[in-house]
PDB file of C-alpha atoms and ligand atoms in Angstrom:
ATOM      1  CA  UNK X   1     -78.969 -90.359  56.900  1.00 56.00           C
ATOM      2  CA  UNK X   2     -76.611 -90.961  54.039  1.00 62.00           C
ATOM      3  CA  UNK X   3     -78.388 -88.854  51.458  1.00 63.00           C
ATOM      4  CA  UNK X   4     -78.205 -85.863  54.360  1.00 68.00           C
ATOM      5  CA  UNK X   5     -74.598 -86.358  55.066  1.00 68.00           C
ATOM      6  CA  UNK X   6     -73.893 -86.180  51.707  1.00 63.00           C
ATOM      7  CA  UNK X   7     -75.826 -83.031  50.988  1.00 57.00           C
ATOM      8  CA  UNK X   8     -74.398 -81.530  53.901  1.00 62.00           C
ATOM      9  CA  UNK X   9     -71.007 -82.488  52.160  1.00 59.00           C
ATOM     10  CA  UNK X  10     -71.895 -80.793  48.902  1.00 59.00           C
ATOM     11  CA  UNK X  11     -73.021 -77.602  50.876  1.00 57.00           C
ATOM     12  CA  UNK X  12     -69.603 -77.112  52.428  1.00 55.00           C
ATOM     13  CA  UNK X  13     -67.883 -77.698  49.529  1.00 60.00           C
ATOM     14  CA  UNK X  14     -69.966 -75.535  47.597  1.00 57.00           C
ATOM     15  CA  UNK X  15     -69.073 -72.205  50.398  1.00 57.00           C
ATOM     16  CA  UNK X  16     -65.367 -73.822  50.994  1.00 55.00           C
ATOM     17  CA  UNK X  17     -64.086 -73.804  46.995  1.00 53.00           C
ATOM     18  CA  UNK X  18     -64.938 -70.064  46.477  1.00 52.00           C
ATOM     19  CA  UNK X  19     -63.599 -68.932  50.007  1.00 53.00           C
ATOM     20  CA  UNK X  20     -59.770 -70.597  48.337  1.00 51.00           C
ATOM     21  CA  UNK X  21     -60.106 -69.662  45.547  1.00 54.00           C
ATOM     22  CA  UNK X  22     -60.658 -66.210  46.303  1.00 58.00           C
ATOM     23  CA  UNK X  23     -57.708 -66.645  48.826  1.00 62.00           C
ATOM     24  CA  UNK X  24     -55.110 -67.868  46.419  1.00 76.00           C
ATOM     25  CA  UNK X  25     -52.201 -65.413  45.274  1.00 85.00           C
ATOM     26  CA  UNK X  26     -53.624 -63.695  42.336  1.00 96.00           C
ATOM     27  CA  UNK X  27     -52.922 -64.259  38.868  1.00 98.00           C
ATOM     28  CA  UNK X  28     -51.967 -61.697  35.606  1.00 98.00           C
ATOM     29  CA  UNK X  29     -51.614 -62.584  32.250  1.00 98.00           C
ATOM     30  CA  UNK X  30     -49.182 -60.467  30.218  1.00 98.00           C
ATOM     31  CA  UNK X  31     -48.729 -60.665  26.916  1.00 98.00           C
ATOM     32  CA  UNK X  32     -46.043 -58.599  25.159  1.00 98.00           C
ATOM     33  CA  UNK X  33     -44.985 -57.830  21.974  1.00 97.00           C
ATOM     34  CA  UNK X  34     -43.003 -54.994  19.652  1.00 96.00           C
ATOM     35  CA  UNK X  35     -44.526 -52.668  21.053  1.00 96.00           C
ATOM     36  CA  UNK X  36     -47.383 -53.537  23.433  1.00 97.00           C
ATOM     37  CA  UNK X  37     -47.955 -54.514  26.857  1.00 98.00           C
ATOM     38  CA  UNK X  38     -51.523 -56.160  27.438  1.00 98.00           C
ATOM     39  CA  UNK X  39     -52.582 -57.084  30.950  1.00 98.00           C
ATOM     40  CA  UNK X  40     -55.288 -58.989  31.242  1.00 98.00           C
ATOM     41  CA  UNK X  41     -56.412 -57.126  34.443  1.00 97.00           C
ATOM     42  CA  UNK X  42     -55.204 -53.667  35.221  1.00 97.00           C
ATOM     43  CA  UNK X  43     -57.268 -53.797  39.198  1.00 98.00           C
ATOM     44  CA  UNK X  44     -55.479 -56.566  41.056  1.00 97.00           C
ATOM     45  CA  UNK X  45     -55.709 -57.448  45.061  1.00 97.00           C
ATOM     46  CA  UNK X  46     -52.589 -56.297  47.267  1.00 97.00           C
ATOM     47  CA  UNK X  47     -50.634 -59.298  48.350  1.00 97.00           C
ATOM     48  CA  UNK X  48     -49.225 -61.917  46.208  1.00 97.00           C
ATOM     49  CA  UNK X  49     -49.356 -61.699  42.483  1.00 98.00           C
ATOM     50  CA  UNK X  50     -48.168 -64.173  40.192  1.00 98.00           C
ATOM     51  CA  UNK X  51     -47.534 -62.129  36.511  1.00 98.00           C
ATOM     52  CA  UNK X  52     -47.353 -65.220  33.323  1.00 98.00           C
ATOM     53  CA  UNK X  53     -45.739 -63.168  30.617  1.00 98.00           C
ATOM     54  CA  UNK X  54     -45.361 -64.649  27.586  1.00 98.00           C
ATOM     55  CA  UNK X  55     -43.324 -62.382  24.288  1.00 98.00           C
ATOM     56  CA  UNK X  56     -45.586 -62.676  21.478  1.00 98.00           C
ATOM     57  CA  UNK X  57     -43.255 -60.982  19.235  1.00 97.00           C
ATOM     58  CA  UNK X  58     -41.337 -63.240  16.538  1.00 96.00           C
ATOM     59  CA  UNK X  59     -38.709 -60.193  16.355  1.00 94.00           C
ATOM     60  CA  UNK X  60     -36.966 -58.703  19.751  1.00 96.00           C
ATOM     61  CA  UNK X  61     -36.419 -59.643  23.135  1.00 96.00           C
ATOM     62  CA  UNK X  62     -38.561 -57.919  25.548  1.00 98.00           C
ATOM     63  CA  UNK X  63     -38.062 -57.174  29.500  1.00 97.00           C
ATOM     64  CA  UNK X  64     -41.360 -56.688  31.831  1.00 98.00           C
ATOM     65  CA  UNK X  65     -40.006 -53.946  34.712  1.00 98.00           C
ATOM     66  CA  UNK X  66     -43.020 -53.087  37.167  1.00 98.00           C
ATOM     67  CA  UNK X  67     -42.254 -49.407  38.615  1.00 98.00           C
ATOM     68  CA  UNK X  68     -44.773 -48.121  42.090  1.00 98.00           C
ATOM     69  CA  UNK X  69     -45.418 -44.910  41.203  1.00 98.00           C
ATOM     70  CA  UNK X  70     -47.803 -42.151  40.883  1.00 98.00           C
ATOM     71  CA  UNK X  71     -47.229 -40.630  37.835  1.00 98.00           C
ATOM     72  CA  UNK X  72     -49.291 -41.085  34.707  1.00 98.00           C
ATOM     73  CA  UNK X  73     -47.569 -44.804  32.611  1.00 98.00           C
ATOM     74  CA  UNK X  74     -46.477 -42.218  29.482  1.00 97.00           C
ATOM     75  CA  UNK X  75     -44.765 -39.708  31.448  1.00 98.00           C
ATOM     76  CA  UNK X  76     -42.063 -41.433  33.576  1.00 98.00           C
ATOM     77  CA  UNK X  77     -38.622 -39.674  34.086  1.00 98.00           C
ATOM     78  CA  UNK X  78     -36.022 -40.698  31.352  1.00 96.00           C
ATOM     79  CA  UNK X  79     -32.559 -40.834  31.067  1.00 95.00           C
ATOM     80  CA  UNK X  80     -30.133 -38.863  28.798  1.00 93.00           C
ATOM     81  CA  UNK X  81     -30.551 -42.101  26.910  1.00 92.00           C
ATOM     82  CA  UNK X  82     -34.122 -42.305  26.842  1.00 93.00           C
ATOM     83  CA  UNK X  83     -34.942 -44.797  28.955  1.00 96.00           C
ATOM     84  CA  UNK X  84     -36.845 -44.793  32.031  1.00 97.00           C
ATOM     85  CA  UNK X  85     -34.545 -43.946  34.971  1.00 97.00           C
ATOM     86  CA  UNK X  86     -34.885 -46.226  37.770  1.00 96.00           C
ATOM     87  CA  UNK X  87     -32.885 -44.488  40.027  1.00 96.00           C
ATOM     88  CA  UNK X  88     -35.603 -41.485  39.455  1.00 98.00           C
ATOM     89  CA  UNK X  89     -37.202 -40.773  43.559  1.00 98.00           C
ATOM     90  CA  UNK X  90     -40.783 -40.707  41.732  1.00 98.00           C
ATOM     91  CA  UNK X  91     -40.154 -44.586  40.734  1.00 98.00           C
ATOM     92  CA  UNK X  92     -39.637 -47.617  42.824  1.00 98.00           C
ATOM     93  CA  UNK X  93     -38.331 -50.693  40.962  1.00 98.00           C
ATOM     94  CA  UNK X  94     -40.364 -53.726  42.714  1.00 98.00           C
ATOM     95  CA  UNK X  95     -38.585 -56.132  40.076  1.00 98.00           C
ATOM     96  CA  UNK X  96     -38.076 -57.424  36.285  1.00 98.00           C
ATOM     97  CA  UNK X  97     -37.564 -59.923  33.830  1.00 98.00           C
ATOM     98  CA  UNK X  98     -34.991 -59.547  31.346  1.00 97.00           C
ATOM     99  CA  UNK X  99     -33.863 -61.052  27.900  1.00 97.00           C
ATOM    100  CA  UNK X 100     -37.632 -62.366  27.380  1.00 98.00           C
ATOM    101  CA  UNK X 101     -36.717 -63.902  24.309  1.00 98.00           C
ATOM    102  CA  UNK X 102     -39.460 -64.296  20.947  1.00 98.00           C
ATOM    103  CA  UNK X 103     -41.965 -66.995  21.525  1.00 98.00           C
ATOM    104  CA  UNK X 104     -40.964 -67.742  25.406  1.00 98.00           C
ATOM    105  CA  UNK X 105     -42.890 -67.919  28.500  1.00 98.00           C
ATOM    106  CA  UNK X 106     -41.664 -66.830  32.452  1.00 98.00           C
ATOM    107  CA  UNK X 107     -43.539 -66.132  35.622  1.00 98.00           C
ATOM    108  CA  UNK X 108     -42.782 -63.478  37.963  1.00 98.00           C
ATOM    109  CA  UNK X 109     -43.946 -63.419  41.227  1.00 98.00           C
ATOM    110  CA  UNK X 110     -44.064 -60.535  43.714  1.00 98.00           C
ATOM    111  CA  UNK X 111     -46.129 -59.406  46.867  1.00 98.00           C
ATOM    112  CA  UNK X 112     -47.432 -55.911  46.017  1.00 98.00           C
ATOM    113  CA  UNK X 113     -49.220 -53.377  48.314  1.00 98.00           C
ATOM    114  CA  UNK X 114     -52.094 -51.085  47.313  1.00 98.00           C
ATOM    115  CA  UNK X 115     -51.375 -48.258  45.501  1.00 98.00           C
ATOM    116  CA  UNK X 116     -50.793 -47.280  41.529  1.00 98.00           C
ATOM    117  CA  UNK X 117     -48.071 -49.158  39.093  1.00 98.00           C
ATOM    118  CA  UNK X 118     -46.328 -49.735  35.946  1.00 98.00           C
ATOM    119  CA  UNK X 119     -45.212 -52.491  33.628  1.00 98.00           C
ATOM    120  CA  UNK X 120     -43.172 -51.475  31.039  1.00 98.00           C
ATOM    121  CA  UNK X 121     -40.194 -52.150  28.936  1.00 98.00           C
ATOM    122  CA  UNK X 122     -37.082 -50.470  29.542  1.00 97.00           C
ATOM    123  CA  UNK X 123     -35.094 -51.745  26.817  1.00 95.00           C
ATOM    124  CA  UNK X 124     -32.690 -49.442  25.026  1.00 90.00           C
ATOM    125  CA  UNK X 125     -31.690 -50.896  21.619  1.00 76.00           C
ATOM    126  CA  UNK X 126     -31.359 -48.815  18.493  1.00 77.00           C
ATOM    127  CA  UNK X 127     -35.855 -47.978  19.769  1.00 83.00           C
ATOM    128  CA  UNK X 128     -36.281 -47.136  22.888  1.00 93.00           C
ATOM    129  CA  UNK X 129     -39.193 -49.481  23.586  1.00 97.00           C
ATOM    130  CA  UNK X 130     -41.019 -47.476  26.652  1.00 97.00           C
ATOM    131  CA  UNK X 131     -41.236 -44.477  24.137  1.00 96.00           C
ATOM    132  CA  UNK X 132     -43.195 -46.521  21.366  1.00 96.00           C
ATOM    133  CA  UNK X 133     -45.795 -47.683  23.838  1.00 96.00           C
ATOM    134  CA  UNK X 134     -44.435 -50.511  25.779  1.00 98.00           C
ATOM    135  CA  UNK X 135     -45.907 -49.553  28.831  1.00 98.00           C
ATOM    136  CA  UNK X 136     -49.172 -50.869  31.086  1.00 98.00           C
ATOM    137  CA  UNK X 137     -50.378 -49.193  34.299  1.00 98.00           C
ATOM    138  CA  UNK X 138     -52.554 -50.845  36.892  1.00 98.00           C
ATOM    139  CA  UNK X 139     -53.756 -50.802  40.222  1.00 98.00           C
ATOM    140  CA  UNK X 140     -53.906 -53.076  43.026  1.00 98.00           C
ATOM    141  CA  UNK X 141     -56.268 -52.615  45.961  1.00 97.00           C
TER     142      UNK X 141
HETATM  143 CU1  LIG J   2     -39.438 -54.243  24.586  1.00 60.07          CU
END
């Protein structure tokens, strides 16, 4: 009897773990650096996302901005500065981390609905960091 209710125990634990872990807000890793943006998955379920970005550079401060929109990552509007324009109507800012200084770590957490994105940097100093590459796009579903 003891041996059964035990077994029976393992069983639902066994269908129970995958069905919360599968449930739980969904994680990113993003590593940055002068000038890269690596996610570690680019397909991601809607809902809540929790991004750990972590600057890898031992040189500048880097920003993670995550854009909703359609066009392709390279070829976002820009301002007369360079940078890309948030205001643009073929962007939506969803939200950012600024002043990611060399070496640190921050999470960012935001609920995101299906449809096509973009991390990116959208700092302006002396480079324009979007232009030399700093840019990631990825879907969620
Ligand atoms: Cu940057």
């Amino acid at each position: 009897m003891k041996t059964r209710k035990m077994i029976g125990l393992v069983v639902l634990a066994l269908l129970v773990v995958p069905v919360l872990a599968a449930c739980g807000p969904a994680k990113v890793d993003a590593a940055i650096s002068t000038y890269k943006i690596v996610l570690d998955k680019t397909s991601i379920p809607a809902g809540e996302v929790t991004f750990h970005i972590h600057n890898d550079a031992t040189d500048l401060n880097h920003e993670f901005v995550i854009f909703k929109t359609d066009l392709p990552e390279d070829q976002l509007p820009l301002t007369a500065e360079g940078i890309v324009d948030e205001e643009s109507p073929d962007v939506t800012l969803i939200d950012e981390k600024e002043d990611i200084t060399p070496g640190s770590s921050v999470d960012l957490v935001v609920t995101l609905e299906a449809g096509n994105y973009v991390a990116l940097c959208n700092i302006d100093s002396k480079e324009m960091h979007y232009q030399h590459g700093m840019h990631q796009a990825f879907t969620v579903k």
